[in-house]
Amino acid sequence: MLWEAGPHRWAFPGRTLVMGIVNVTPDSFADGGRYFDPERAVAHGLELAAQGADLLDVGGESTRPGAEPVPLEEELRRVLPVIRSLARQVRIPISVDTVKPEVAAEALAAGACIVNDVAANRSDPTLWRVVAEARAGYVCMHMQGCPRTMQERPTYRDVVAEVSAFFGERLERLAGAGVPPERVVLDVGIGFGKTCGHNLQLLRELASFTRWGRPLLLGVSRKSFLGVLTGAAVADRLPGSLACAVWAVTRGVAILRVHDVAETVQAVRVIEAVLKA
């Protein structure tokens, strides 16, 4: 199974990839604006690369529950300098975390080669055409609703079946928009329009989503359901995040999107060694 993103290509199953998060936002739930300044964001990205990140995901609009949309020009102002600078200084691929076609196009021109789209539930194919024209990689994430309202009353009859059906329908629509399956990664969207119970069901059944023949990306780092389960504050959720990461590797997940790169890399390499022994 191949994943292609611009000039980059990975074969799975293989070594689990760790995607480091670079939030260029004043209001992200995990780092609270610590890297809002572009220079600090670039320095953070370089640090994550040095810690072993295989990819960097740069975002300028918070997608935490209740978050308000960021104007186009402001999002561009936040992410483009960071992406340009990182693209000059690191060899690893850069992803842009955005729902806006205009931001995706500018970011891909600035040096990114992946679009991480939390709004893959969109009906307008404009962003997909941007991805197709750039031959970029694409992360197709499931979300019920939008960040501002998604946690108000998420409801499913069968969350695993509904997310899986969404992936099948999206893969078909993406191909119709010019984005072939080999450029697509699937993300079940932990915490995006899901209760703690929904998240746990999706984690338990991660292996079922491999039926689509596409790599799986998982983002659980420091998320609120870990606090619900353990009572831990955001800054104290590394153990729970690592537990999910190790579980995910055993269930066939190919990419982990995380805040704590060094710790995750170490945990993943150990579990990979155990699985291969």
PDB file of C-alpha atoms in Angstrom, residues 8 38-39 42-43 45-46 49 56 58 79-94 107-113:
ATOM      1  CA  HIS A   8       7.461  11.716  -1.363  1.00  0.00           C
ATOM      2  CA  PRO A  38       6.349  32.756  13.517  1.00  0.00           C
ATOM      3  CA  GLU A  39       9.956  32.578  14.692  1.00  0.00           C
ATOM      4  CA  VAL A  42       9.717  27.650  13.116  1.00  0.00           C
ATOM      5  CA  ALA A  43      12.056  26.919  16.017  1.00  0.00           C
ATOM      6  CA  GLY A  45       9.192  22.759  14.016  1.00  0.00           C
ATOM      7  CA  LEU A  46      12.965  22.400  13.793  1.00  0.00           C
ATOM      8  CA  ALA A  49      12.297  17.412  13.316  1.00  0.00           C
ATOM      9  CA  LEU A  56       5.389  18.426  10.277  1.00  0.00           C
ATOM     10  CA  VAL A  58       1.447  23.431  10.351  1.00  0.00           C
ATOM     11  CA  VAL A  79       1.111  29.867   8.229  1.00  0.00           C
ATOM     12  CA  LEU A  80       2.906  30.975   5.073  1.00  0.00           C
ATOM     13  CA  PRO A  81       6.076  32.413   6.697  1.00  0.00           C
ATOM     14  CA  VAL A  82       6.381  29.308   8.866  1.00  0.00           C
ATOM     15  CA  ILE A  83       5.946  26.883   5.973  1.00  0.00           C
ATOM     16  CA  ARG A  84       8.391  28.789   3.748  1.00  0.00           C
ATOM     17  CA  SER A  85      11.036  28.862   6.454  1.00  0.00           C
ATOM     18  CA  LEU A  86      10.638  25.219   7.437  1.00  0.00           C
ATOM     19  CA  ALA A  87      10.663  24.097   3.802  1.00  0.00           C
ATOM     20  CA  ARG A  88      14.073  25.715   3.406  1.00  0.00           C
ATOM     21  CA  GLN A  89      15.494  24.121   6.539  1.00  0.00           C
ATOM     22  CA  VAL A  90      14.104  20.579   6.808  1.00  0.00           C
ATOM     23  CA  ARG A  91      13.999  17.657   4.417  1.00  0.00           C
ATOM     24  CA  ILE A  92      10.912  16.047   5.894  1.00  0.00           C
ATOM     25  CA  PRO A  93       7.513  16.715   4.273  1.00  0.00           C
ATOM     26  CA  ILE A  94       5.322  19.553   5.507  1.00  0.00           C
ATOM     27  CA  ALA A 107       0.758  26.627   1.366  1.00  0.00           C
ATOM     28  CA  LEU A 108       1.462  24.028  -1.325  1.00  0.00           C
ATOM     29  CA  ALA A 109       3.155  26.724  -3.420  1.00  0.00           C
ATOM     30  CA  ALA A 110       5.209  27.731  -0.354  1.00  0.00           C
ATOM     31  CA  GLY A 111       6.620  24.245   0.172  1.00  0.00           C
ATOM     32  CA  ALA A 112       3.966  22.033   1.776  1.00  0.00           C
ATOM     33  CA  CYS A 113       3.042  18.785   0.013  1.00  0.00           C
TER      34      CYS A 113
END
